[in-house]
Amino acid sequence: MRRILLGVGGGIAAYKACELTRLLVKAGDAVQVVMTEAATRFVAPLTFQALSGREVALDLWRPQATGGMDHIDLARAADAFVVAPATADLLARAAQGRGDDLLANLLLARGALPTLLAPAMNRAMWANAAVQRNVALLRGDGVRIAGPGSGEQACGEVGDGRLLEPEQLLAELDALLAPQVLRGRRVLLTAGPTWEPWDEVRYLGNRSSGKMGWALARAAWERGAEVVMVAGPSALEPPHGARVVAVQTARQMRDAVLAELQRAAVDLFVAAAAVADWRPAQVVAGKLKKRAGEAAPALALELNPDILAEVAARADAPYCVGFAAEADDLHAQAQAKRLRKGVPLLVGNIGAQAFGSDDNVCVLVDADGVRALPRAPKLQLARQIIDEAATRLPERRP
Ligand SMILES: Cc1cc2nc3c(=O)[nH]c(=O)nc-3n(C[C@H](O)[C@H](O)[C@H](O)COP(=O)(O)O)c2cc1C
């Protein structure tokens, strides 16, 4: 269980901190909320109290606090400090080391507590030189700044300054606490299915949801990597922090992967996409029509490129991790596929159990043999796989 100190500043986006509290509690975290006086004008403390199951800390001068020391003790008792939303005013006070209310005082007393500030304000306020100066100072002091996002604002303007969404803030918190074993590394992934067109409306596809690839992108980003994900069609929201290159077919996926390898050196390539082995040999223009009395149309197939094998065979190949979705005899099939593709590490799973579900069972196969990863949520498995790959990366190329 992680103990999270959640500071809430006085901005419109304070309502999103309610949802963040709910997500944290759902994830099993213990949440202690601290609000500024201004924050209580936007959301009643009772809302946070009900969501966190704890009394909200509001007052620097609370005599009933143990030893009267809330302004220090609450930071001592936490594993991480998140301030969302962080107002322009809070950023200024934190940058200057002021202690004029309970939240500012806790920021002063945070010591080595991992700390994340999520700014939220009108775009002109965010662009203000003083705000940018304060953000730079805070970064220099070792504080992680999350966001802000861009888009429509409560004031009616459009631009930078939106508080990140609660799910994104949760990802930022996970990143704050993750070992930064991939800092300075570039990770390229493929994810999701491919769609191979037959005519204008029909395609050959597969049941891959993209969940495992998305989880791997998140795990790599949490660990400090720059992440590019070449992704087939999926209903999932883009993973926070990763750059997504959207494709449909295996050939588009191959071209996008090669373009990324060309653009800059890649340290780790993870081929998690369920790439179609074959595509219709002919793409029919328009829509194939069903006509009474006519036989069903024939569908001839053609082999698709093998993206993983092609990347692994390059002279400048990054460290490659493959995926195998098998139907049976997982250990032998996965080991055979690893050798066939020429990759050092391969993750095997049973396709029918893996596709679409939130959790999975995997085996890690390398030259030394097979290691089982017991059933777990895909994000947890992804973290194990990325950590395993990270320990095997060669020294960074000059
Ligand atoms: C309606 C309204 C909305 C506000 N929204 C924001 C905001 O989104 N971000 C921000 O930095 N300040 C915002 N402010 C200004 C802050 O509330 C003000 O600077 C306050 O002193 C911040 O106090 P705090 O930093 O102690 O929470 C808003 C003010 C009002 C009246």
Coordinates of N, CA and C in Angstrom, one line a residue, residues 151-357:
G151 N -5.8 22.1 -24.7 CA -7.1 21.9 -25.2 C -8.1 23.0 -24.7
E152 N -9.4 22.7 -24.7 CA -10.4 23.7 -24.3 C -10.2 23.9 -22.8
Q153 N -10.4 25.2 -22.4 CA -10.2 25.5 -21.0 C -11.5 26.1 -20.4
A154 N -11.7 26.0 -19.1 CA -12.9 26.5 -18.5 C -13.2 27.9 -18.8
C155 N -12.2 28.7 -19.1 CA -12.3 30.2 -19.4 C -12.8 30.4 -20.8
G156 N -12.9 29.3 -21.6 CA -13.4 29.4 -23.0 C -12.3 29.5 -24.0
E157 N -11.0 29.6 -23.5 CA -9.9 29.7 -24.4 C -9.4 28.3 -24.7
V158 N -8.5 28.2 -25.7 CA -8.0 26.9 -26.1 C -6.4 27.0 -26.0
G159 N -5.8 26.1 -25.4 CA -4.3 26.2 -25.3 C -3.7 25.3 -24.2
D160 N -2.5 25.6 -23.8 CA -1.8 24.8 -22.8 C -2.2 25.3 -21.4
G161 N -2.4 24.4 -20.5 CA -2.8 24.8 -19.1 C -3.8 23.9 -18.5
R162 N -4.3 22.9 -19.2 CA -5.3 22.0 -18.6 C -4.7 21.0 -17.7
L163 N -5.3 20.8 -16.6 CA -4.8 19.7 -15.7 C -4.9 18.4 -16.5
L164 N -3.9 17.6 -16.3 CA -3.9 16.2 -16.9 C -5.2 15.5 -16.4
E165 N -5.6 14.5 -17.1 CA -6.8 13.7 -16.7 C -6.4 12.8 -15.5
P166 N -7.3 12.5 -14.7 CA -7.0 11.6 -13.5 C -6.2 10.4 -13.8
E167 N -6.6 9.7 -14.9 CA -5.8 8.5 -15.3 C -4.4 8.8 -15.7
Q168 N -4.2 10.0 -16.3 CA -2.8 10.4 -16.7 C -2.0 10.8 -15.4
L169 N -2.7 11.4 -14.4 CA -2.0 11.7 -13.2 C -1.6 10.5 -12.5
L170 N -2.4 9.5 -12.5 CA -2.1 8.2 -11.9 C -0.8 7.6 -12.6
A171 N -0.8 7.7 -13.9 CA 0.4 7.2 -14.6 C 1.6 8.0 -14.2
E172 N 1.5 9.3 -14.1 CA 2.6 10.2 -13.7 C 3.1 9.8 -12.3
L173 N 2.2 9.5 -11.4 CA 2.6 9.1 -10.1 C 3.3 7.8 -10.1
D174 N 2.8 6.8 -10.9 CA 3.5 5.5 -11.1 C 5.0 5.8 -11.6
A175 N 5.1 6.7 -12.6 CA 6.4 7.0 -13.1 C 7.3 7.7 -12.1
L176 N 6.7 8.5 -11.2 CA 7.5 9.2 -10.2 C 8.1 8.2 -9.3
L177 N 7.4 7.1 -9.0 CA 7.9 6.1 -8.1 C 8.7 4.9 -8.7
A178 N 8.7 4.9 -10.1 CA 9.3 3.7 -10.8 C 10.8 3.9 -10.9
P179 N 11.6 2.8 -10.9 CA 13.0 2.9 -11.1 C 13.3 3.5 -12.5
Q180 N 14.1 4.5 -12.6 CA 14.3 5.1 -13.9 C 15.4 4.4 -14.7
V181 N 15.2 3.1 -14.9 CA 16.2 2.3 -15.5 C 16.3 2.5 -17.0
L182 N 15.4 3.2 -17.6 CA 15.4 3.4 -19.1 C 15.6 4.9 -19.4
R183 N 16.0 5.7 -18.4 CA 16.3 7.1 -18.6 C 17.3 7.3 -19.7
G184 N 17.0 8.1 -20.7 CA 18.0 8.4 -21.8 C 17.9 7.3 -22.9
R185 N 17.0 6.3 -22.7 CA 16.9 5.3 -23.8 C 15.7 5.5 -24.7
R186 N 15.8 5.0 -25.9 CA 14.7 5.2 -26.8 C 14.1 3.8 -27.1
V187 N 12.8 3.6 -26.8 CA 12.1 2.3 -27.0 C 11.1 2.4 -28.1
L188 N 11.1 1.5 -29.0 CA 10.2 1.4 -30.1 C 9.3 0.1 -29.9
L189 N 8.0 0.3 -30.0 CA 7.1 -0.9 -29.8 C 6.2 -1.0 -31.0
T190 N 5.8 -2.2 -31.3 CA 4.6 -2.4 -32.1 C 3.5 -2.9 -31.2
A191 N 2.2 -2.6 -31.6 CA 1.1 -3.0 -30.7 C -0.2 -3.1 -31.5
G192 N -1.1 -3.9 -30.9 CA -2.4 -4.0 -31.5 C -2.4 -5.0 -32.7
P193 N -3.6 -5.1 -33.4 CA -3.7 -6.0 -34.5 C -3.3 -5.2 -35.8
T194 N -3.3 -5.9 -36.9 CA -3.3 -5.2 -38.2 C -4.6 -5.6 -38.9
W195 N -5.0 -4.7 -39.8 CA -6.2 -4.9 -40.6 C -5.7 -5.0 -42.1
E196 N -6.0 -6.1 -42.7 CA -5.6 -6.3 -44.1 C -6.8 -6.2 -45.0
P197 N -6.9 -5.1 -45.8 CA -8.1 -4.9 -46.6 C -8.3 -6.0 -47.7
W198 N -9.6 -6.3 -47.9 CA -10.0 -7.2 -48.9 C -10.7 -6.4 -50.0
D199 N -11.7 -5.6 -49.5 CA -12.3 -4.6 -50.4 C -12.4 -3.3 -49.6
E200 N -13.2 -2.4 -50.1 CA -13.3 -1.1 -49.4 C -13.9 -1.2 -48.0
V201 N -14.7 -2.2 -47.7 CA -15.3 -2.3 -46.4 C -14.9 -3.5 -45.6
R202 N -14.3 -4.5 -46.2 CA -13.9 -5.7 -45.5 C -12.4 -5.8 -45.3
Y203 N -12.1 -6.4 -44.2 CA -10.6 -6.7 -43.9 C -10.4 -8.0 -43.2
L204 N -9.2 -8.5 -43.2 CA -8.8 -9.6 -42.4 C -8.2 -9.0 -41.1
G205 N -8.6 -9.4 -40.0 CA -8.0 -8.8 -38.8 C -7.8 -10.0 -37.8
N206 N -7.6 -9.6 -36.5 CA -7.5 -10.6 -35.4 C -8.0 -10.0 -34.1
R207 N -8.0 -10.8 -33.1 CA -8.7 -10.4 -31.9 C -7.8 -9.5 -30.9
S208 N -6.6 -9.1 -31.3 CA -5.8 -8.3 -30.4 C -6.4 -7.0 -30.1
S209 N -6.5 -6.7 -28.8 CA -7.1 -5.4 -28.4 C -6.1 -4.3 -28.3
G210 N -4.8 -4.7 -28.2 CA -3.8 -3.7 -28.0 C -3.4 -3.5 -26.5
K211 N -4.1 -4.2 -25.6 CA -3.9 -3.9 -24.2 C -2.4 -4.2 -23.8
M212 N -1.9 -5.3 -24.2 CA -0.5 -5.7 -23.8 C 0.5 -4.6 -24.3
G213 N 0.4 -4.3 -25.6 CA 1.3 -3.3 -26.2 C 1.2 -2.0 -25.5
W214 N 0.0 -1.6 -25.2 CA -0.2 -0.3 -24.5 C 0.4 -0.3 -23.1
A215 N 0.2 -1.5 -22.4 CA 0.8 -1.6 -21.1 C 2.4 -1.6 -21.2
L216 N 2.9 -2.2 -22.2 CA 4.4 -2.1 -22.4 C 4.9 -0.7 -22.6
A217 N 4.1 0.0 -23.4 CA 4.5 1.4 -23.7 C 4.5 2.2 -22.4
R218 N 3.4 2.0 -21.6 CA 3.4 2.7 -20.3 C 4.5 2.3 -19.4
A219 N 4.8 1.0 -19.3 CA 5.8 0.6 -18.4 C 7.2 1.1 -18.8
A220 N 7.5 1.2 -20.1 CA 8.7 1.7 -20.6 C 8.8 3.2 -20.3
W221 N 7.7 3.9 -20.5 CA 7.7 5.4 -20.3 C 7.8 5.7 -18.8
E222 N 7.1 4.9 -17.9 CA 7.3 5.1 -16.5 C 8.7 5.0 -16.1
R223 N 9.5 4.1 -16.8 CA 10.9 3.9 -16.4 C 11.9 4.9 -17.1
G224 N 11.3 5.9 -17.6 CA 12.1 7.1 -18.1 C 12.4 7.1 -19.6
A225 N 12.0 6.0 -20.3 CA 12.3 6.0 -21.8 C 11.5 7.0 -22.6
E226 N 12.1 7.3 -23.8 CA 11.3 8.0 -24.8 C 10.7 6.9 -25.6
V227 N 9.4 6.9 -25.7 CA 8.6 5.8 -26.2 C 7.9 6.1 -27.5
V228 N 8.1 5.3 -28.6 CA 7.4 5.5 -29.8 C 6.6 4.1 -30.0
M229 N 5.3 4.2 -30.2 CA 4.5 3.0 -30.4 C 3.9 3.1 -31.8
V230 N 4.2 2.1 -32.6 CA 3.6 2.0 -33.9 C 2.4 1.0 -33.7
A231 N 1.2 1.5 -33.8 CA 0.0 0.8 -33.4 C -1.0 0.6 -34.5
G232 N -1.5 -0.7 -34.5 CA -2.7 -1.0 -35.4 C -3.9 -0.5 -34.7
P233 N -5.1 -0.7 -35.4 CA -6.3 -0.1 -34.9 C -6.7 -0.7 -33.6
S234 N -7.1 0.2 -32.6 CA -7.5 -0.2 -31.3 C -8.5 0.9 -30.8
A235 N -9.4 0.4 -29.9 CA -10.3 1.3 -29.3 C -9.7 2.0 -28.1
L236 N -8.5 1.7 -27.7 CA -7.9 2.2 -26.5 C -7.4 3.7 -26.7
E237 N -7.5 4.5 -25.6 CA -6.9 5.8 -25.6 C -5.4 5.7 -25.8
P238 N -4.8 6.7 -26.5 CA -3.3 6.6 -26.6 C -2.7 6.6 -25.2
P239 N -1.6 5.8 -25.1 CA -1.0 5.7 -23.7 C -0.3 7.0 -23.4
H240 N -0.4 7.5 -22.2 CA 0.1 8.8 -21.8 C 1.6 8.8 -21.9
G241 N 2.2 9.8 -22.5 CA 3.7 9.9 -22.6 C 4.3 9.3 -23.8
A242 N 3.6 8.4 -24.5 CA 4.2 7.8 -25.7 C 3.8 8.5 -26.9
R243 N 4.6 8.5 -27.9 CA 4.2 9.0 -29.2 C 3.7 7.9 -30.0
V244 N 2.5 8.1 -30.6 CA 1.8 6.9 -31.3 C 1.8 7.2 -32.8
V245 N 2.3 6.2 -33.5 CA 2.2 6.3 -35.0 C 1.1 5.3 -35.4
A246 N 0.0 5.8 -35.9 CA -1.2 4.9 -36.2 C -1.1 4.3 -37.6
V247 N -1.2 3.0 -37.7 CA -1.2 2.3 -39.0 C -2.3 1.3 -39.0
Q248 N -2.5 0.7 -40.2 CA -3.6 -0.3 -40.3 C -3.0 -1.6 -40.7
T249 N -2.2 -1.6 -41.8 CA -1.7 -2.9 -42.3 C -0.3 -3.3 -41.9
A250 N 0.0 -4.6 -42.1 CA 1.4 -5.0 -41.7 C 2.5 -4.3 -42.5
R251 N 2.2 -4.0 -43.8 CA 3.2 -3.3 -44.5 C 3.4 -1.9 -44.1
Q252 N 2.2 -1.2 -43.7 CA 2.4 0.1 -43.1 C 3.2 0.1 -41.8
M253 N 2.9 -1.0 -41.0 CA 3.6 -1.1 -39.7 C 5.1 -1.2 -40.0
R254 N 5.4 -2.1 -40.9 CA 6.9 -2.3 -41.3 C 7.5 -1.0 -41.7
D255 N 6.8 -0.2 -42.6 CA 7.4 1.0 -43.1 C 7.6 2.0 -41.9
A256 N 6.6 2.1 -41.0 CA 6.7 3.0 -39.9 C 7.8 2.6 -39.0
V257 N 8.0 1.3 -38.7 CA 9.1 0.9 -37.8 C 10.4 1.2 -38.5
L258 N 10.6 1.0 -39.7 CA 11.9 1.2 -40.4 C 12.1 2.8 -40.4
A259 N 11.1 3.6 -40.6 CA 11.3 5.0 -40.5 C 11.7 5.5 -39.2
E260 N 11.2 4.9 -38.1 CA 11.6 5.2 -36.7 C 13.0 4.8 -36.5
L261 N 13.4 3.7 -37.0 CA 14.8 3.2 -36.8 C 15.8 4.1 -37.5
Q262 N 15.3 4.7 -38.7 CA 16.1 5.6 -39.5 C 16.2 6.9 -38.8
R263 N 15.2 7.3 -38.1 CA 15.1 8.7 -37.5 C 16.1 8.9 -36.4
A264 N 16.3 7.9 -35.5 CA 17.2 8.0 -34.4 C 17.5 6.6 -33.9
A265 N 18.6 6.4 -33.2 CA 19.0 5.1 -32.7 C 18.0 4.6 -31.7
V266 N 17.6 3.3 -31.8 CA 16.7 2.7 -30.9 C 17.4 1.7 -30.0
D267 N 17.2 1.8 -28.7 CA 17.9 0.9 -27.7 C 17.1 -0.4 -27.6
L268 N 15.8 -0.3 -27.6 CA 15.0 -1.6 -27.3 C 13.8 -1.6 -28.3
F269 N 13.6 -2.7 -29.0 CA 12.5 -2.9 -29.9 C 11.6 -4.0 -29.3
V270 N 10.3 -3.7 -29.1 CA 9.4 -4.7 -28.5 C 8.3 -4.9 -29.5
A271 N 8.3 -6.1 -30.1 CA 7.3 -6.4 -31.1 C 6.1 -7.1 -30.5
A272 N 5.2 -6.3 -30.0 CA 4.0 -6.9 -29.3 C 2.8 -7.0 -30.2
A273 N 2.8 -6.4 -31.4 CA 1.7 -6.4 -32.3 C 1.3 -7.8 -32.8
A274 N 0.1 -8.0 -33.0 CA -0.4 -9.3 -33.6 C -0.5 -9.0 -35.1
V275 N 0.7 -9.1 -35.8 CA 0.7 -8.8 -37.2 C 0.2 -9.9 -38.0
A276 N -0.7 -9.6 -38.9 CA -1.3 -10.6 -39.8 C -0.2 -11.3 -40.6
D277 N -0.2 -12.6 -40.6 CA 0.8 -13.4 -41.4 C 0.6 -13.2 -42.9
W278 N -0.7 -13.1 -43.2 CA -1.1 -13.1 -44.7 C -2.0 -11.9 -44.9
R279 N -2.1 -11.4 -46.1 CA -3.0 -10.4 -46.5 C -3.7 -10.9 -47.8
P280 N -4.9 -10.4 -48.1 CA -5.5 -10.7 -49.4 C -4.6 -10.3 -50.5
A281 N -4.4 -11.2 -51.5 CA -3.4 -10.9 -52.6 C -3.9 -9.7 -53.4
Q282 N -5.2 -9.6 -53.6 CA -5.8 -8.5 -54.4 C -6.7 -7.7 -53.5
V283 N -6.6 -6.4 -53.5 CA -7.6 -5.5 -52.8 C -8.6 -5.1 -53.9
V284 N -9.8 -5.5 -53.6 CA -10.9 -5.3 -54.6 C -11.4 -3.8 -54.5
A285 N -11.4 -3.1 -55.6 CA -11.9 -1.7 -55.6 C -13.4 -1.8 -55.3
G286 N -13.9 -0.8 -54.5 CA -15.3 -0.8 -54.2 C -15.7 -1.9 -53.3
K287 N -17.0 -2.3 -53.3 CA -17.4 -3.4 -52.4 C -17.8 -4.6 -53.2
L288 N -17.3 -5.8 -52.8 CA -17.7 -7.0 -53.4 C -19.2 -7.2 -53.2
K289 N -19.9 -7.5 -54.3 CA -21.4 -7.6 -54.2 C -21.8 -9.1 -54.2
K290 N -22.7 -9.4 -53.3 CA -23.3 -10.8 -53.3 C -24.4 -10.8 -54.4
R291 N -24.3 -11.8 -55.3 CA -25.4 -11.9 -56.3 C -26.0 -13.3 -56.2
A292 N -27.3 -13.3 -56.3 CA -28.0 -14.6 -56.2 C -27.5 -15.6 -57.2
G293 N -27.3 -16.8 -56.8 CA -26.9 -17.8 -57.7 C -25.4 -17.9 -58.0
E294 N -24.6 -16.8 -57.6 CA -23.2 -16.8 -57.9 C -22.4 -17.5 -56.8
A295 N -21.3 -18.1 -57.1 CA -20.5 -18.8 -56.1 C -19.8 -17.7 -55.2
A296 N -19.4 -18.1 -54.0 CA -18.7 -17.2 -53.1 C -17.4 -16.8 -53.8
P297 N -16.9 -15.6 -53.6 CA -15.6 -15.2 -54.2 C -14.5 -15.9 -53.6
A298 N -13.5 -16.2 -54.4 CA -12.3 -16.9 -53.8 C -11.4 -15.8 -53.2
L299 N -10.7 -16.2 -52.1 CA -9.8 -15.3 -51.4 C -8.4 -15.8 -51.4
A300 N -7.6 -15.3 -52.3 CA -6.2 -15.7 -52.3 C -5.4 -14.9 -51.4
L301 N -4.4 -15.5 -50.7 CA -3.6 -14.8 -49.7 C -2.2 -14.7 -50.1
E302 N -1.5 -13.7 -49.5 CA -0.1 -13.5 -49.8 C 0.6 -13.2 -48.5
L303 N 1.9 -13.6 -48.4 CA 2.6 -13.5 -47.2 C 2.9 -12.0 -46.9
N304 N 2.8 -11.7 -45.6 CA 3.2 -10.3 -45.2 C 4.6 -10.3 -44.7
P305 N 5.2 -9.1 -44.7 CA 6.6 -9.1 -44.2 C 6.7 -9.5 -42.7
D306 N 7.9 -10.0 -42.3 CA 8.1 -10.4 -40.9 C 8.9 -9.3 -40.3
I307 N 8.2 -8.4 -39.6 CA 8.8 -7.1 -39.1 C 9.9 -7.4 -38.1
L308 N 9.6 -8.3 -37.1 CA 10.6 -8.6 -36.1 C 11.9 -9.2 -36.6
A309 N 11.7 -10.2 -37.5 CA 12.9 -10.9 -38.1 C 13.7 -9.9 -38.9
E310 N 13.1 -9.0 -39.6 CA 13.8 -8.0 -40.4 C 14.6 -7.0 -39.5
V311 N 13.9 -6.6 -38.4 CA 14.6 -5.6 -37.5 C 15.8 -6.4 -36.8
A312 N 15.5 -7.6 -36.4 CA 16.6 -8.3 -35.6 C 17.8 -8.6 -36.5
A313 N 17.6 -8.7 -37.8 CA 18.7 -9.1 -38.7 C 19.5 -7.9 -39.2
R314 N 19.1 -6.6 -38.8 CA 19.8 -5.4 -39.2 C 21.2 -5.4 -38.5
A315 N 22.1 -4.7 -39.2 CA 23.4 -4.5 -38.6 C 23.3 -3.6 -37.3
D316 N 22.4 -2.7 -37.4 CA 22.2 -1.8 -36.2 C 21.0 -2.2 -35.4
A317 N 20.8 -3.5 -35.3 CA 19.6 -3.9 -34.6 C 19.6 -3.5 -33.1
P318 N 18.5 -3.0 -32.7 CA 18.4 -2.7 -31.2 C 18.2 -4.1 -30.5
Y319 N 18.2 -4.0 -29.2 CA 17.9 -5.3 -28.4 C 16.4 -5.6 -28.7
C320 N 16.1 -6.8 -29.2 CA 14.8 -7.1 -29.7 C 14.1 -8.1 -28.7
V321 N 12.8 -7.8 -28.4 CA 11.9 -8.7 -27.7 C 10.7 -9.0 -28.5
G322 N 10.5 -10.3 -28.7 CA 9.4 -10.7 -29.6 C 8.2 -11.2 -28.7
F323 N 7.1 -11.4 -29.3 CA 5.9 -12.0 -28.7 C 5.4 -13.1 -29.5
A324 N 5.0 -14.2 -28.9 CA 4.4 -15.3 -29.6 C 3.0 -15.6 -29.0
A325 N 2.0 -15.5 -29.8 CA 0.7 -16.0 -29.3 C 0.5 -17.4 -29.9
E326 N 0.5 -18.4 -29.1 CA 0.4 -19.8 -29.6 C -0.9 -20.4 -29.2
A327 N -1.2 -21.5 -29.8 CA -2.5 -22.2 -29.4 C -2.2 -23.3 -28.4
D328 N -1.0 -23.9 -28.4 CA -0.7 -25.0 -27.5 C 0.8 -25.2 -27.4
D329 N 1.2 -26.1 -26.6 CA 2.6 -26.4 -26.4 C 3.5 -25.2 -26.4
L330 N 3.1 -24.3 -25.4 CA 3.7 -22.9 -25.4 C 5.2 -22.9 -25.3
H331 N 5.8 -23.7 -24.4 CA 7.3 -23.6 -24.2 C 8.0 -23.9 -25.5
A332 N 7.7 -25.1 -26.1 CA 8.4 -25.5 -27.3 C 8.2 -24.5 -28.4
Q333 N 6.9 -24.1 -28.6 CA 6.6 -23.3 -29.7 C 7.3 -21.9 -29.6
A334 N 7.3 -21.4 -28.4 CA 7.9 -20.1 -28.1 C 9.4 -20.1 -28.3
Q335 N 10.1 -21.2 -27.8 CA 11.5 -21.3 -28.0 C 11.8 -21.5 -29.5
A336 N 11.0 -22.2 -30.2 CA 11.3 -22.4 -31.7 C 11.1 -21.0 -32.4
K337 N 10.1 -20.3 -32.0 CA 9.9 -19.0 -32.6 C 11.0 -18.0 -32.3
R338 N 11.5 -18.1 -31.1 CA 12.7 -17.2 -30.7 C 13.9 -17.4 -31.7
L339 N 14.2 -18.7 -31.9 CA 15.3 -19.1 -32.7 C 15.0 -18.7 -34.2
R340 N 13.8 -18.9 -34.6 CA 13.4 -18.6 -36.0 C 13.6 -17.1 -36.3
K341 N 13.2 -16.3 -35.3 CA 13.2 -14.8 -35.5 C 14.6 -14.3 -35.2
G342 N 15.4 -15.0 -34.5 CA 16.8 -14.6 -34.2 C 16.8 -13.4 -33.2
V343 N 15.9 -13.6 -32.1 CA 15.8 -12.6 -31.1 C 16.3 -13.2 -29.7
P344 N 16.9 -12.3 -28.9 CA 17.4 -12.9 -27.6 C 16.3 -13.2 -26.6
L345 N 15.2 -12.5 -26.7 CA 14.2 -12.7 -25.6 C 12.8 -12.7 -26.3
L346 N 12.0 -13.7 -25.9 CA 10.7 -13.8 -26.5 C 9.6 -14.0 -25.3
V347 N 8.5 -13.4 -25.5 CA 7.4 -13.6 -24.5 C 6.4 -14.4 -25.1
G348 N 6.1 -15.5 -24.5 CA 5.1 -16.4 -25.1 C 3.8 -16.4 -24.3
N349 N 2.7 -16.5 -25.0 CA 1.4 -16.6 -24.3 C 0.4 -17.4 -25.1
I350 N -0.7 -17.8 -24.5 CA -1.7 -18.5 -25.3 C -2.7 -17.5 -25.8
G351 N -2.7 -17.4 -27.2 CA -3.4 -16.3 -27.8 C -4.9 -16.2 -27.4
A352 N -5.6 -17.3 -27.4 CA -7.0 -17.3 -27.1 C -7.3 -16.7 -25.7
Q353 N -6.4 -16.9 -24.7 CA -6.5 -16.4 -23.4 C -6.1 -15.0 -23.2
A354 N -5.2 -14.6 -24.1 CA -4.5 -13.3 -23.9 C -5.4 -12.2 -24.6
F355 N -5.9 -12.4 -25.8 CA -6.5 -11.4 -26.6 C -7.7 -10.7 -25.8
G356 N -7.6 -9.5 -25.6 CA -8.8 -8.7 -25.1 C -8.8 -8.7 -23.6
S357 N -8.2 -9.7 -22.9 CA -8.4 -9.7 -21.4 C -7.5 -8.8 -20.7

